Amino acid sequence: MSARTASWRRHILQILAASVVAAGLGYFSNRPAHRHLAEDQAVIKLSLRHAGQVLGECHTRTPEELADLPANMRAPMVCPRERSPLLLELRLNDALVLSEILPARGIHNDGRASVYRRLVVPVGRMNVAVRLKDHIESDVFQYESSRTVRIGPAENLVIDFNGDLGDFEFLLAGSLLPDGVPSDQGAALEDPLDDLEARDRKRQDDEEVDETPVGKRFTAAHFDDAHYPVGEEVEADGDYGEQQNLTHGRGA
Amino acid sequence: MLNLLEAGFRRVEAAFNTVFTEAWNPIYQLGALAMLNYWIVAVSGIYLFVFFDTSILGAWSSVEAITREQWYLGGIMRSLHRYASDAMVVLVTLHLAREFALSRFRGPRWFSWVSGIPLLWLLFAAAIGGYWLVWDRHAQYIAVTTSEFIDALPFLGDGLARNFLSASTLSDRFFSFLVFLHIALPLFLLIGIFVHIKRLKLARIHPARGLIYGTMAMLLALSLAKPAVSMGPADLGTTPAVVDLDWFYLNLYPFMESVGMLWVWGFLGALTLMLAAVPWLFPEGREVLHSPAVVNPDNCNGCSWCFQDCPYDAITMIPHQDKPGLRQAMVDPDLCTACGICEGSCPSATPFRRVEELISGIEVPDYPLDALRRQAESAIDGLDREGLVLFGCDHALDVARLQASGVAVVSLPCSGALPPSFADFVARKDKVLGVMISGCHPADCFFRKGSQWSEERLSGERMPHLRTGAGKHKVRTSWAGPHDQRALESELETFRMELSSDGGRAEVS
Ligand code: HEM
Ligand code: SF4
Ligand code: SF4
């Protein structure tokens, strides 16, 4: 078969074939670029790890109960270990966007409950309110916190429940960059609103142009449906659209 | 479906044969090429590791330094590391597709097939973990999405994604763990590859030399033309909205976001199970499974030629059951693919023996030697004039189609199943001008080694040899392979003309 094609022609074809392969490898190794957040979208990450209250009361064993037990297990008191699931809610401009019951972990439901949710939201100024109930039958939410923030494009607002402080922490653009890399992203903020507004003013001064190409995957359309004008202060009117549209990357 | 796929592969292979020749055809050595790329990745990886800073704050800058300040070596190493990894996915995917298309997964070969599947997982895990280490925006995207993906399984991760909430939640310890993984997973992959080819004798793990140089030259040229670079440094405070994805490894990531993590898990799980079930989902095809080879100790002298020739390491030598001091062959039926190559290697398999029923030391029950002798004899009787006898392997071509005036055909399970003495025996018959043995090209034998052993036996490099001078003159091989019935026909014609012109049997002593 080889005799049919002259050897110099074969070599040229081989080089050609290798070039095609190389071009394919080179191209698809980082192209086409993938946009997974539209230009007018930002992210809220809500995270928590917390143990609910123990369900039920300790009680003293009756003598009959004690007699039924093996000698080495005759403790006079029994305390239940099962913990209550948590109820976690997130509101944006008073609209409920997340409400989840989080079961305690462990086969005896005696561990901590945990959750991590990434929500894609439109950029702009909004009131963010979270609250947490750690006894499911309780009438009140034991932990509550809210901030008015302004989230810029692609910024992450992290809301993490700090069990030690017993409060939610809000963290916006909390970044730590490698040495020598200039950044206008700022560090963790104590009071997000002040800094954000300062930064907003700076942004307007700079007239920053976003050069990222457009190619929307997730649009803010559902927010508009819910009468939520992007990037403006609003008086939210409750309905925030389908929750599924807001969240992704959620656990089971 | 298999037939269609096979036809597709055959067509592309034929084109590659004209460009690369059979010996250099990359499609015949996909596994070996994947192996070559593994070594390129390993060597370049070791180099990169020397200059890599394994801390969160130092990682990105150290990779930048390798890429830019040391572009002439470190940068090239980095590019080789990336592009050879990308080449591996392509090669392994094609390798899988081809082994599937050519039905090389049935019977005892299930082992190679099934053991290949974990390699896919390891390969992806190793590569994705590697991207993580660069700690640029691409890495950040992968880190967050991957950990959310793992967290999506209720029993697996608990809050892995919480590591990436902000810079303060990400610890150097976690990062070191990732570095460790990126060294451990490729090592597991290597062990996995070792297991994968364990049942194959002399597995082809090195491609043809031309392909080695060609691959290296291609990767080098690509590395110079388009060096691998990082995106900006990771910044957990913002989400990288646009990422330059490596589509070879991350093609499912966009679906994780749009379709959902659990759907992607479901897809991967189903795909893995389906792949694992392939040997049992497609139990029959063109070739029906045959019963494994059987040793007849009476006829075995313990020469161990079959042991050396079995492409699937199914034969071991054990002490002879009747003859003290001698050894005999033993077949492990679970490993035997019934290729018959051992039958072709056994010195007792000679039709010159004057015995009622010809029994060889080792035989595949579906192709007993006695039947082969009878088939050959009746084929010769059927010759309408002086002519050629063609012993052909059915995996290359349906040789029965070549039956013609002056051509008698005997079909074989593999060209290596024909004992050379048979060629002698037939070549000495009056009506026979010459003997042609045909099969797959040695670079791509269905049973891996049949054509190669056959060629070596006939040329005297391997035992058993041809027995008479007649053989050397009148026996020829043709490895036209599955592509080319016409090539085989024309080789037969040329052979006949050469033999007739020098007076047929004139020189035979
Ligand atoms: C890193 C990945 C892989 C490498 C480096 C690799 C390498 C190899 C090598 C070197 C051979 C021996 C070829 C020979 O000498 O005949 C082989 C055989 C084989 N491979 Fe792979 N392989 C990989 C993945 C896979 C996968 C994913 C599959 C399919 C699920 C697969 C299926 C097979 C089969 C069925 C054979 C046996 C062929 C026969 O019996 O003749 N391999 N592989
Ligand atoms: S038929 Fe013989 S050579 Fe082929 S796999 Fe079985 S024992 Fe090995
Ligand atoms: S080739 Fe034949 S004689 Fe030699 S060990 Fe194998 S079975 Fe025995």
CSV table of C-alpha atoms in Angstrom, one decimal, chain B residues 427-428 433 468-471 473-474 504-509:
chain,number,residue,atom,x,y,z
B,427,ALA,CA,3.1,-27.3,-0.9
B,428,ARG,CA,4.4,-30.7,-1.7
B,433,LEU,CA,1.7,-24.5,-7.2
B,468,THR,CA,11.5,-28.4,3.8
B,469,GLY,CA,13.2,-26.2,1.3
B,470,ALA,CA,10.1,-26.5,-0.8
B,471,GLY,CA,8.3,-24.5,1.8
B,473,HIS,CA,10.1,-21.3,-2.1
B,474,LYS,CA,6.5,-22.0,-2.4
B,504,GLY,CA,6.3,-24.4,-11.1
B,505,ARG,CA,7.8,-27.2,-9.1
B,506,ALA,CA,11.0,-27.3,-11.1
B,507,GLU,CA,13.3,-26.2,-8.3
B,508,VAL,CA,11.7,-28.2,-5.6
B,509,SER,CA,13.8,-30.9,-4.3
